[in-house]
């Protein structure tokens, strides 16, 4: 057996002098590599690997890594293993008292640090009793009335209009709509299948009958674009988990294509392969903002406002709260109950004595 170096791939001499390489087992995902001369993975790289192994979303991965990096810099680049509950509490309290972050932002930072200490360092974090919590304001969602929703959609066109119509007509979150694939649309049952929504849960919601033919026409145009991409040796989209390795042809199959593809392709940083992504959220956000201004809507209107309006208008139409909970994908019915406070019947649904 021949080694070219201390960490080189082992080789064996064949009878006629040829050299055959032995394919090694893959290196471990976390911890110190099997090669003693190789440097150990950096902490943040280990965090990324651990998050991907647990199938956290790419947005959560970026957020957690960012919070852990800020935590380390805040304490003068000390290694987290040298710190504990006191340093965590000081940092999180600083976010609330000095940086004035929202309660949800502070909770996200706390979640990132708990993941670091409990999952990566194997340390249990005790109760942070002295932590200064950011106050969570009591707010109600912004909701458009039916006339405002129609006026908003009337001032949009093209794919942004179709996305906005699905948000209002099906109660989807913005990314849920943009990440729809061709196979997720069931025209016969008038359903949309949301894959790995918030909390990594699948659900079904309604496909408005008014959008069926428009959506068919849109997909016909997308299929032409996909055919052109295939003719140029392209046409691949990214797939979740290890589906691409299990089904190598899947990235170019029609059923896996995005319903709302981006206008440009991109090269994967790791493999160099050319993919087509879905439309970016900013395209829809900008279109909704522009349409709201053109319609004279003074309420702060975002794509998520259309989802709030979907739930509220269903309640106004008499649908029960449990049905709306399932369509919205809420884990707890108390989250859905907030829409009962914004029904178009006055505060709390009370009829004013002045109207009697």
mmCIF file of N, CA, C and O in Angstrom, residues 146-244:
data_model
loop_
_atom_site.group_PDB
_atom_site.id
_atom_site.type_symbol
_atom_site.label_atom_id
_atom_site.label_comp_id
_atom_site.label_asym_id
_atom_site.label_seq_id
_atom_site.Cartn_x
_atom_site.Cartn_y
_atom_site.Cartn_z
ATOM 1 N N UNK A 146 -63.250 44.330 1.339
ATOM 2 C CA UNK A 146 -63.371 43.652 0.041
ATOM 3 C C UNK A 146 -63.153 44.617 -1.125
ATOM 4 O O UNK A 146 -62.532 44.264 -2.130
ATOM 5 N N UNK A 147 -63.667 45.841 -0.994
ATOM 6 C CA UNK A 147 -63.490 46.824 -2.065
ATOM 7 C C UNK A 147 -62.021 47.196 -2.224
ATOM 8 O O UNK A 147 -61.519 47.344 -3.353
ATOM 9 N N UNK A 148 -61.312 47.341 -1.107
ATOM 10 C CA UNK A 148 -59.888 47.672 -1.177
ATOM 11 C C UNK A 148 -59.086 46.528 -1.794
ATOM 12 O O UNK A 148 -58.153 46.776 -2.575
ATOM 13 N N UNK A 149 -59.427 45.295 -1.447
ATOM 14 C CA UNK A 149 -58.720 44.144 -2.026
ATOM 15 C C UNK A 149 -58.922 44.099 -3.537
ATOM 16 O O UNK A 149 -57.967 43.859 -4.297
ATOM 17 N N UNK A 150 -60.156 44.354 -3.990
ATOM 18 C CA UNK A 150 -60.418 44.364 -5.443
ATOM 19 C C UNK A 150 -59.675 45.508 -6.122
ATOM 20 O O UNK A 150 -59.128 45.347 -7.219
ATOM 21 N N UNK A 151 -59.656 46.673 -5.480
ATOM 22 C CA UNK A 151 -58.971 47.824 -6.069
ATOM 23 C C UNK A 151 -57.471 47.572 -6.169
ATOM 24 O O UNK A 151 -56.824 47.972 -7.159
ATOM 25 N N UNK A 152 -56.908 46.926 -5.158
ATOM 26 C CA UNK A 152 -55.477 46.608 -5.172
ATOM 27 C C UNK A 152 -55.147 45.672 -6.324
ATOM 28 O O UNK A 152 -54.217 45.925 -7.112
ATOM 29 N N UNK A 153 -55.902 44.577 -6.444
ATOM 30 C CA UNK A 153 -55.635 43.590 -7.497
ATOM 31 C C UNK A 153 -55.872 44.178 -8.879
ATOM 32 O O UNK A 153 -55.194 43.800 -9.850
ATOM 33 N N UNK A 154 -56.813 45.114 -8.991
ATOM 34 C CA UNK A 154 -57.113 45.714 -10.290
ATOM 35 C C UNK A 154 -55.950 46.548 -10.815
ATOM 36 O O UNK A 154 -55.885 46.826 -12.028
ATOM 37 N N UNK A 155 -55.054 46.942 -9.951
ATOM 38 C CA UNK A 155 -53.917 47.778 -10.347
ATOM 39 C C UNK A 155 -52.629 46.978 -10.441
ATOM 40 O O UNK A 155 -51.541 47.552 -10.450
ATOM 41 N N UNK A 156 -52.746 45.654 -10.493
ATOM 42 C CA UNK A 156 -51.587 44.789 -10.689
ATOM 43 C C UNK A 156 -51.781 43.988 -11.962
ATOM 44 O O UNK A 156 -52.909 43.839 -12.452
ATOM 45 N N UNK A 157 -50.698 43.469 -12.488
ATOM 46 C CA UNK A 157 -50.770 42.681 -13.714
ATOM 47 C C UNK A 157 -49.642 41.667 -13.767
ATOM 48 O O UNK A 157 -48.681 41.743 -12.992
ATOM 49 N N UNK A 158 -49.765 40.712 -14.689
ATOM 50 C CA UNK A 158 -48.729 39.714 -14.895
ATOM 51 C C UNK A 158 -48.588 38.764 -13.717
ATOM 52 O O UNK A 158 -49.485 38.635 -12.878
ATOM 53 N N UNK A 159 -47.442 38.098 -13.618
ATOM 54 C CA UNK A 159 -47.209 37.168 -12.497
ATOM 55 C C UNK A 159 -47.401 37.789 -11.118
ATOM 56 O O UNK A 159 -47.949 37.111 -10.235
ATOM 57 N N UNK A 160 -46.979 39.051 -10.877
ATOM 58 C CA UNK A 160 -47.247 39.624 -9.543
ATOM 59 C C UNK A 160 -48.732 39.661 -9.202
ATOM 60 O O UNK A 160 -49.113 39.417 -8.047
ATOM 61 N N UNK A 161 -49.578 39.944 -10.195
ATOM 62 C CA UNK A 161 -51.026 39.934 -9.944
ATOM 63 C C UNK A 161 -51.495 38.532 -9.576
ATOM 64 O O UNK A 161 -52.278 38.353 -8.633
ATOM 65 N N UNK A 162 -51.004 37.524 -10.296
ATOM 66 C CA UNK A 162 -51.436 36.157 -10.036
ATOM 67 C C UNK A 162 -50.981 35.697 -8.656
ATOM 68 O O UNK A 162 -51.739 35.029 -7.939
ATOM 69 N N UNK A 163 -49.765 36.060 -8.263
ATOM 70 C CA UNK A 163 -49.290 35.710 -6.921
ATOM 71 C C UNK A 163 -50.163 36.376 -5.861
ATOM 72 O O UNK A 163 -50.609 35.738 -4.900
ATOM 73 N N UNK A 164 -50.419 37.678 -6.034
ATOM 74 C CA UNK A 164 -51.245 38.406 -5.067
ATOM 75 C C UNK A 164 -52.652 37.829 -4.997
ATOM 76 O O UNK A 164 -53.247 37.743 -3.908
ATOM 77 N N UNK A 165 -53.190 37.409 -6.139
ATOM 78 C CA UNK A 165 -54.528 36.822 -6.151
ATOM 79 C C UNK A 165 -54.553 35.505 -5.385
ATOM 80 O O UNK A 165 -55.542 35.180 -4.713
ATOM 81 N N UNK A 166 -53.464 34.732 -5.446
ATOM 82 C CA UNK A 166 -53.393 33.481 -4.685
ATOM 83 C C UNK A 166 -53.253 33.755 -3.186
ATOM 84 O O UNK A 166 -53.788 33.005 -2.359
ATOM 85 N N UNK A 167 -52.552 34.815 -2.836
ATOM 86 C CA UNK A 167 -52.430 35.173 -1.419
ATOM 87 C C UNK A 167 -53.799 35.517 -0.843
ATOM 88 O O UNK A 167 -54.147 35.085 0.263
ATOM 89 N N UNK A 168 -54.559 36.294 -1.601
ATOM 90 C CA UNK A 168 -55.879 36.700 -1.126
ATOM 91 C C UNK A 168 -56.907 35.585 -1.298
ATOM 92 O O UNK A 168 -57.797 35.397 -0.461
ATOM 93 N N UNK A 169 -56.789 34.814 -2.363
ATOM 94 C CA UNK A 169 -57.780 33.783 -2.646
ATOM 95 C C UNK A 169 -57.533 32.467 -1.941
ATOM 96 O O UNK A 169 -58.453 31.648 -1.809
ATOM 97 N N UNK A 170 -56.283 32.234 -1.470
ATOM 98 C CA UNK A 170 -55.970 30.964 -0.821
ATOM 99 C C UNK A 170 -55.338 31.096 0.539
ATOM 100 O O UNK A 170 -55.068 30.078 1.189
ATOM 101 N N UNK A 171 -55.061 32.333 0.974
ATOM 102 C CA UNK A 171 -54.481 32.533 2.298
ATOM 103 C C UNK A 171 -53.043 32.084 2.424
ATOM 104 O O UNK A 171 -52.594 31.738 3.520
ATOM 105 N N UNK A 172 -52.303 32.094 1.337
ATOM 106 C CA UNK A 172 -50.916 31.645 1.379
ATOM 107 C C UNK A 172 -50.006 32.737 1.930
ATOM 108 O O UNK A 172 -50.293 33.927 1.811
ATOM 109 N N UNK A 173 -48.918 32.327 2.539
ATOM 110 C CA UNK A 173 -47.824 33.241 2.836
ATOM 111 C C UNK A 173 -47.081 33.504 1.530
ATOM 112 O O UNK A 173 -47.153 32.707 0.591
ATOM 113 N N UNK A 174 -46.331 34.608 1.483
ATOM 114 C CA UNK A 174 -45.685 34.982 0.228
ATOM 115 C C UNK A 174 -44.747 33.901 -0.280
ATOM 116 O O UNK A 174 -44.813 33.493 -1.454
ATOM 117 N N UNK A 175 -43.848 33.396 0.583
ATOM 118 C CA UNK A 175 -42.909 32.373 0.129
ATOM 119 C C UNK A 175 -43.605 31.066 -0.224
ATOM 120 O O UNK A 175 -43.150 30.332 -1.102
ATOM 121 N N UNK A 176 -44.709 30.775 0.446
ATOM 122 C CA UNK A 176 -45.458 29.561 0.110
ATOM 123 C C UNK A 176 -45.983 29.637 -1.320
ATOM 124 O O UNK A 176 -45.985 28.630 -2.039
ATOM 125 N N UNK A 177 -46.421 30.814 -1.730
ATOM 126 C CA UNK A 177 -46.913 30.978 -3.102
ATOM 127 C C UNK A 177 -45.767 30.914 -4.105
ATOM 128 O O UNK A 177 -45.875 30.251 -5.146
ATOM 129 N N UNK A 178 -44.658 31.575 -3.802
ATOM 130 C CA UNK A 178 -43.540 31.610 -4.734
ATOM 131 C C UNK A 178 -42.852 30.254 -4.866
ATOM 132 O O UNK A 178 -42.242 29.964 -5.887
ATOM 133 N N UNK A 179 -42.959 29.415 -3.828
ATOM 134 C CA UNK A 179 -42.312 28.106 -3.859
ATOM 135 C C UNK A 179 -43.242 26.995 -4.339
ATOM 136 O O UNK A 179 -42.887 25.819 -4.242
ATOM 137 N N UNK A 180 -44.387 27.356 -4.866
ATOM 138 C CA UNK A 180 -45.267 26.348 -5.457
ATOM 139 C C UNK A 180 -44.594 25.726 -6.681
ATOM 140 O O UNK A 180 -43.963 26.418 -7.481
ATOM 141 N N UNK A 181 -44.744 24.416 -6.809
ATOM 142 C CA UNK A 181 -44.267 23.708 -7.992
ATOM 143 C C UNK A 181 -45.474 23.207 -8.782
ATOM 144 O O UNK A 181 -46.583 23.127 -8.259
ATOM 145 N N UNK A 182 -45.246 22.858 -10.022
ATOM 146 C CA UNK A 182 -46.343 22.460 -10.898
ATOM 147 C C UNK A 182 -47.150 21.323 -10.287
ATOM 148 O O UNK A 182 -48.381 21.310 -10.346
ATOM 149 N N UNK A 183 -46.479 20.373 -9.656
ATOM 150 C CA UNK A 183 -47.160 19.211 -9.082
ATOM 151 C C UNK A 183 -48.014 19.558 -7.868
ATOM 152 O O UNK A 183 -48.805 18.731 -7.407
ATOM 153 N N UNK A 184 -47.864 20.779 -7.330
ATOM 154 C CA UNK A 184 -48.610 21.178 -6.140
ATOM 155 C C UNK A 184 -49.979 21.770 -6.462
ATOM 156 O O UNK A 184 -50.705 22.165 -5.543
ATOM 157 N N UNK A 185 -50.327 21.828 -7.712
ATOM 158 C CA UNK A 185 -51.618 22.385 -8.120
ATOM 159 C C UNK A 185 -52.537 21.253 -8.558
ATOM 160 O O UNK A 185 -52.207 20.486 -9.469
ATOM 161 N N UNK A 186 -53.681 21.127 -7.905
ATOM 162 C CA UNK A 186 -54.674 20.113 -8.241
ATOM 163 C C UNK A 186 -55.890 20.826 -8.815
ATOM 164 O O UNK A 186 -56.755 21.309 -8.094
ATOM 165 N N UNK A 187 -55.930 20.903 -10.155
ATOM 166 C CA UNK A 187 -57.024 21.631 -10.809
ATOM 167 C C UNK A 187 -58.357 20.930 -10.615
ATOM 168 O O UNK A 187 -59.391 21.588 -10.479
ATOM 169 N N UNK A 188 -58.364 19.600 -10.614
ATOM 170 C CA UNK A 188 -59.627 18.864 -10.492
ATOM 171 C C UNK A 188 -60.280 19.089 -9.132
ATOM 172 O O UNK A 188 -61.503 19.265 -9.039
ATOM 173 N N UNK A 189 -59.487 19.093 -8.061
ATOM 174 C CA UNK A 189 -60.023 19.274 -6.717
ATOM 175 C C UNK A 189 -60.035 20.731 -6.272
ATOM 176 O O UNK A 189 -60.459 21.043 -5.165
ATOM 177 N N UNK A 190 -59.531 21.610 -7.150
ATOM 178 C CA UNK A 190 -59.460 23.044 -6.829
ATOM 179 C C UNK A 190 -58.671 23.244 -5.529
ATOM 180 O O UNK A 190 -59.105 23.921 -4.611
ATOM 181 N N UNK A 191 -57.473 22.654 -5.484
ATOM 182 C CA UNK A 191 -56.654 22.720 -4.283
ATOM 183 C C UNK A 191 -55.226 23.123 -4.615
ATOM 184 O O UNK A 191 -54.709 22.810 -5.693
ATOM 185 N N UNK A 192 -54.601 23.788 -3.661
ATOM 186 C CA UNK A 192 -53.173 24.052 -3.691
ATOM 187 C C UNK A 192 -52.539 23.289 -2.525
ATOM 188 O O UNK A 192 -53.076 23.301 -1.418
ATOM 189 N N UNK A 193 -51.436 22.622 -2.776
ATOM 190 C CA UNK A 193 -50.745 21.880 -1.729
ATOM 191 C C UNK A 193 -49.502 22.667 -1.327
ATOM 192 O O UNK A 193 -48.601 22.887 -2.146
ATOM 193 N N UNK A 194 -49.471 23.112 -0.108
ATOM 194 C CA UNK A 194 -48.330 23.847 0.419
ATOM 195 C C UNK A 194 -47.365 22.842 1.028
ATOM 196 O O UNK A 194 -47.717 22.116 1.956
ATOM 197 N N UNK A 195 -46.143 22.810 0.489
ATOM 198 C CA UNK A 195 -45.133 21.865 0.965
ATOM 199 C C UNK A 195 -44.201 22.540 1.954
ATOM 200 O O UNK A 195 -43.671 23.621 1.685
ATOM 201 N N UNK A 196 -44.014 21.925 3.095
ATOM 202 C CA UNK A 196 -43.054 22.396 4.092
ATOM 203 C C UNK A 196 -43.250 23.879 4.388
ATOM 204 O O UNK A 196 -42.345 24.690 4.265
ATOM 205 N N UNK A 197 -44.486 24.208 4.780
ATOM 206 C CA UNK A 197 -44.771 25.578 5.167
ATOM 207 C C UNK A 197 -44.158 25.891 6.510
ATOM 208 O O UNK A 197 -43.225 25.225 6.966
ATOM 209 N N UNK A 198 -44.686 26.896 7.176
ATOM 210 C CA UNK A 198 -44.140 27.283 8.473
ATOM 211 C C UNK A 198 -44.237 26.095 9.435
ATOM 212 O O UNK A 198 -45.276 25.452 9.536
ATOM 213 N N UNK A 199 -43.137 25.811 10.127
ATOM 214 C CA UNK A 199 -43.100 24.638 10.996
ATOM 215 C C UNK A 199 -42.857 23.355 10.240
ATOM 216 O O UNK A 199 -43.054 22.260 10.776
ATOM 217 N N UNK A 200 -42.438 23.452 8.957
ATOM 218 C CA UNK A 200 -42.151 22.287 8.116
ATOM 219 C C UNK A 200 -43.369 21.379 7.948
ATOM 220 O O UNK A 200 -43.242 20.152 7.868
ATOM 221 N N UNK A 201 -44.556 21.991 7.891
ATOM 222 C CA UNK A 201 -45.789 21.206 7.764
ATOM 223 C C UNK A 201 -46.400 21.411 6.375
ATOM 224 O O UNK A 201 -46.406 22.509 5.842
ATOM 225 N N UNK A 202 -46.933 20.309 5.823
ATOM 226 C CA UNK A 202 -47.695 20.384 4.577
ATOM 227 C C UNK A 202 -49.160 20.663 4.897
ATOM 228 O O UNK A 202 -49.653 20.296 5.961
ATOM 229 N N UNK A 203 -49.845 21.297 3.968
ATOM 230 C CA UNK A 203 -51.282 21.506 4.139
ATOM 231 C C UNK A 203 -51.908 21.742 2.767
ATOM 232 O O UNK A 203 -51.218 21.961 1.770
ATOM 233 N N UNK A 204 -53.230 21.673 2.737
ATOM 234 C CA UNK A 204 -53.994 21.968 1.531
ATOM 235 C C UNK A 204 -54.814 23.222 1.766
ATOM 236 O O UNK A 204 -55.319 23.454 2.862
ATOM 237 N N UNK A 205 -54.933 24.025 0.722
ATOM 238 C CA UNK A 205 -55.809 25.185 0.792
ATOM 239 C C UNK A 205 -56.543 25.324 -0.534
ATOM 240 O O UNK A 205 -56.288 24.575 -1.482
ATOM 241 N N UNK A 206 -57.431 26.275 -0.602
ATOM 242 C CA UNK A 206 -58.332 26.382 -1.739
ATOM 243 C C UNK A 206 -57.660 27.060 -2.930
ATOM 244 O O UNK A 206 -56.885 28.006 -2.773
ATOM 245 N N UNK A 207 -57.932 26.538 -4.113
ATOM 246 C CA UNK A 207 -57.562 27.199 -5.369
ATOM 247 C C UNK A 207 -58.812 27.877 -5.902
ATOM 248 O O UNK A 207 -59.764 27.200 -6.286
ATOM 249 N N UNK A 208 -58.871 29.210 -5.927
ATOM 250 C CA UNK A 208 -60.083 29.904 -6.381
ATOM 251 C C UNK A 208 -60.454 29.509 -7.804
ATOM 252 O O UNK A 208 -59.602 29.466 -8.699
ATOM 253 N N UNK A 209 -61.722 29.223 -8.015
ATOM 254 C CA UNK A 209 -62.186 28.855 -9.355
ATOM 255 C C UNK A 209 -61.928 29.966 -10.360
ATOM 256 O O UNK A 209 -61.680 29.708 -11.546
ATOM 257 N N UNK A 210 -61.961 31.206 -9.891
ATOM 258 C CA UNK A 210 -61.745 32.344 -10.785
ATOM 259 C C UNK A 210 -60.329 32.385 -11.348
ATOM 260 O O UNK A 210 -60.071 33.076 -12.337
ATOM 261 N N UNK A 211 -59.403 31.641 -10.724
ATOM 262 C CA UNK A 211 -58.007 31.667 -11.175
ATOM 263 C C UNK A 211 -57.604 30.440 -11.968
ATOM 264 O O UNK A 211 -56.468 30.362 -12.448
ATOM 265 N N UNK A 212 -58.514 29.480 -12.129
ATOM 266 C CA UNK A 212 -58.141 28.214 -12.763
ATOM 267 C C UNK A 212 -57.660 28.425 -14.191
ATOM 268 O O UNK A 212 -56.553 28.000 -14.563
ATOM 269 N N UNK A 213 -58.443 29.068 -15.014
ATOM 270 C CA UNK A 213 -58.060 29.247 -16.418
ATOM 271 C C UNK A 213 -56.867 30.183 -16.556
ATOM 272 O O UNK A 213 -56.000 29.974 -17.415
ATOM 273 N N UNK A 214 -56.816 31.208 -15.719
ATOM 274 C CA UNK A 214 -55.673 32.119 -15.758
ATOM 275 C C UNK A 214 -54.399 31.373 -15.401
ATOM 276 O O UNK A 214 -53.349 31.560 -16.030
ATOM 277 N N UNK A 215 -54.485 30.494 -14.415
ATOM 278 C CA UNK A 215 -53.317 29.730 -13.991
ATOM 279 C C UNK A 215 -52.908 28.716 -15.058
ATOM 280 O O UNK A 215 -51.706 28.487 -15.288
ATOM 281 N N UNK A 216 -53.878 28.118 -15.723
ATOM 282 C CA UNK A 216 -53.554 27.192 -16.822
ATOM 283 C C UNK A 216 -52.792 27.923 -17.932
ATOM 284 O O UNK A 216 -51.796 27.409 -18.467
ATOM 285 N N UNK A 217 -53.261 29.105 -18.281
ATOM 286 C CA UNK A 217 -52.599 29.892 -19.324
ATOM 287 C C UNK A 217 -51.189 30.283 -18.902
ATOM 288 O O UNK A 217 -50.243 30.229 -19.692
ATOM 289 N N UNK A 218 -51.053 30.673 -17.653
ATOM 290 C CA UNK A 218 -49.728 31.039 -17.134
ATOM 291 C C UNK A 218 -48.770 29.856 -17.203
ATOM 292 O O UNK A 218 -47.613 30.001 -17.629
ATOM 293 N N UNK A 219 -49.240 28.670 -16.808
ATOM 294 C CA UNK A 219 -48.379 27.486 -16.828
ATOM 295 C C UNK A 219 -47.994 27.085 -18.246
ATOM 296 O O UNK A 219 -46.909 26.541 -18.478
ATOM 297 N N UNK A 220 -48.887 27.354 -19.200
ATOM 298 C CA UNK A 220 -48.547 27.060 -20.596
ATOM 299 C C UNK A 220 -47.352 27.901 -21.036
ATOM 300 O O UNK A 220 -46.448 27.404 -21.733
ATOM 301 N N UNK A 221 -47.326 29.160 -20.620
ATOM 302 C CA UNK A 221 -46.180 30.008 -20.940
ATOM 303 C C UNK A 221 -44.917 29.562 -20.218
ATOM 304 O O UNK A 221 -43.814 29.588 -20.785
ATOM 305 N N UNK A 222 -45.068 29.133 -18.955
ATOM 306 C CA UNK A 222 -43.913 28.646 -18.206
ATOM 307 C C UNK A 222 -43.348 27.392 -18.859
ATOM 308 O O UNK A 222 -42.126 27.205 -18.916
ATOM 309 N N UNK A 223 -44.240 26.547 -19.390
ATOM 310 C CA UNK A 223 -43.760 25.300 -20.016
ATOM 311 C C UNK A 223 -42.980 25.596 -21.291
ATOM 312 O O UNK A 223 -41.998 24.904 -21.603
ATOM 313 N N UNK A 224 -43.384 26.613 -22.018
ATOM 314 C CA UNK A 224 -42.627 27.000 -23.213
ATOM 315 C C UNK A 224 -41.224 27.458 -22.819
ATOM 316 O O UNK A 224 -40.228 27.086 -23.443
ATOM 317 N N UNK A 225 -41.154 28.276 -21.765
ATOM 318 C CA UNK A 225 -39.851 28.733 -21.274
ATOM 319 C C UNK A 225 -38.997 27.549 -20.820
ATOM 320 O O UNK A 225 -37.792 27.501 -21.103
ATOM 321 N N UNK A 226 -39.619 26.586 -20.144
ATOM 322 C CA UNK A 226 -38.887 25.410 -19.688
ATOM 323 C C UNK A 226 -38.363 24.608 -20.868
ATOM 324 O O UNK A 226 -37.229 24.104 -20.845
ATOM 325 N N UNK A 227 -39.173 24.479 -21.926
ATOM 326 C CA UNK A 227 -38.720 23.775 -23.120
ATOM 327 C C UNK A 227 -37.530 24.456 -23.766
ATOM 328 O O UNK A 227 -36.586 23.793 -24.224
ATOM 329 N N UNK A 228 -37.551 25.785 -23.797
ATOM 330 C CA UNK A 228 -36.413 26.518 -24.344
ATOM 331 C C UNK A 228 -35.164 26.289 -23.498
ATOM 332 O O UNK A 228 -34.057 26.140 -24.035
ATOM 333 N N UNK A 229 -35.337 26.270 -22.173
ATOM 334 C CA UNK A 229 -34.200 26.010 -21.291
ATOM 335 C C UNK A 229 -33.612 24.623 -21.544
ATOM 336 O O UNK A 229 -32.387 24.450 -21.597
ATOM 337 N N UNK A 230 -34.486 23.623 -21.691
ATOM 338 C CA UNK A 230 -34.006 22.265 -21.957
ATOM 339 C C UNK A 230 -33.243 22.210 -23.273
ATOM 340 O O UNK A 230 -32.236 21.495 -23.388
ATOM 341 N N UNK A 231 -33.713 22.955 -24.266
ATOM 342 C CA UNK A 231 -33.032 22.980 -25.548
ATOM 343 C C UNK A 231 -31.640 23.577 -25.473
ATOM 344 O O UNK A 231 -30.783 23.281 -26.322
ATOM 345 N N UNK A 232 -31.395 24.387 -24.455
ATOM 346 C CA UNK A 232 -30.075 24.992 -24.266
ATOM 347 C C UNK A 232 -29.241 24.232 -23.233
ATOM 348 O O UNK A 232 -28.212 24.718 -22.783
ATOM 349 N N UNK A 233 -29.733 23.040 -22.853
ATOM 350 C CA UNK A 233 -29.004 22.241 -21.885
ATOM 351 C C UNK A 233 -29.203 22.693 -20.457
ATOM 352 O O UNK A 233 -28.429 22.311 -19.571
ATOM 353 N N UNK A 234 -30.248 23.474 -20.211
ATOM 354 C CA UNK A 234 -30.527 23.981 -18.873
ATOM 355 C C UNK A 234 -31.820 23.342 -18.361
ATOM 356 O O UNK A 234 -32.038 22.176 -18.552
ATOM 357 N N UNK A 235 -32.654 24.116 -17.680
ATOM 358 C CA UNK A 235 -33.966 23.626 -17.253
ATOM 359 C C UNK A 235 -34.017 22.977 -15.899
ATOM 360 O O UNK A 235 -35.029 22.380 -15.530
ATOM 361 N N UNK A 236 -32.942 23.067 -15.104
ATOM 362 C CA UNK A 236 -32.931 22.436 -13.784
ATOM 363 C C UNK A 236 -33.371 23.419 -12.708
ATOM 364 O O UNK A 236 -33.147 24.627 -12.815
ATOM 365 N N UNK A 237 -34.021 22.893 -11.674
ATOM 366 C CA UNK A 237 -34.367 23.667 -10.487
ATOM 367 C C UNK A 237 -33.821 22.938 -9.270
ATOM 368 O O UNK A 237 -33.591 21.732 -9.300
ATOM 369 N N UNK A 238 -33.585 23.677 -8.202
ATOM 370 C CA UNK A 238 -33.095 23.043 -6.979
ATOM 371 C C UNK A 238 -34.217 22.249 -6.326
ATOM 372 O O UNK A 238 -35.382 22.646 -6.371
ATOM 373 N N UNK A 239 -33.864 21.126 -5.703
ATOM 374 C CA UNK A 239 -34.838 20.256 -5.057
ATOM 375 C C UNK A 239 -34.511 20.121 -3.572
ATOM 376 O O UNK A 239 -33.351 20.228 -3.177
ATOM 377 N N UNK A 240 -35.519 19.878 -2.746
ATOM 378 C CA UNK A 240 -35.263 19.755 -1.310
ATOM 379 C C UNK A 240 -34.580 18.442 -0.962
ATOM 380 O O UNK A 240 -34.737 17.430 -1.646
ATOM 381 N N UNK A 241 -33.818 18.499 0.138
ATOM 382 C CA UNK A 241 -33.165 17.315 0.702
ATOM 383 C C UNK A 241 -32.315 16.583 -0.346
ATOM 384 O O UNK A 241 -31.605 17.218 -1.113
ATOM 385 N N UNK A 242 -32.417 15.265 -0.399
ATOM 386 C CA UNK A 242 -31.564 14.481 -1.291
ATOM 387 C C UNK A 242 -32.339 13.939 -2.489
ATOM 388 O O UNK A 242 -31.937 12.937 -3.083
ATOM 389 N N UNK A 243 -33.427 14.598 -2.855
ATOM 390 C CA UNK A 243 -34.256 14.092 -3.954
ATOM 391 C C UNK A 243 -33.472 14.061 -5.257
ATOM 392 O O UNK A 243 -33.608 13.136 -6.061
ATOM 393 N N UNK A 244 -32.640 15.079 -5.486
ATOM 394 C CA UNK A 244 -31.879 15.134 -6.735
ATOM 395 C C UNK A 244 -30.911 13.961 -6.851
ATOM 396 O O UNK A 244 -30.665 13.469 -7.959
#
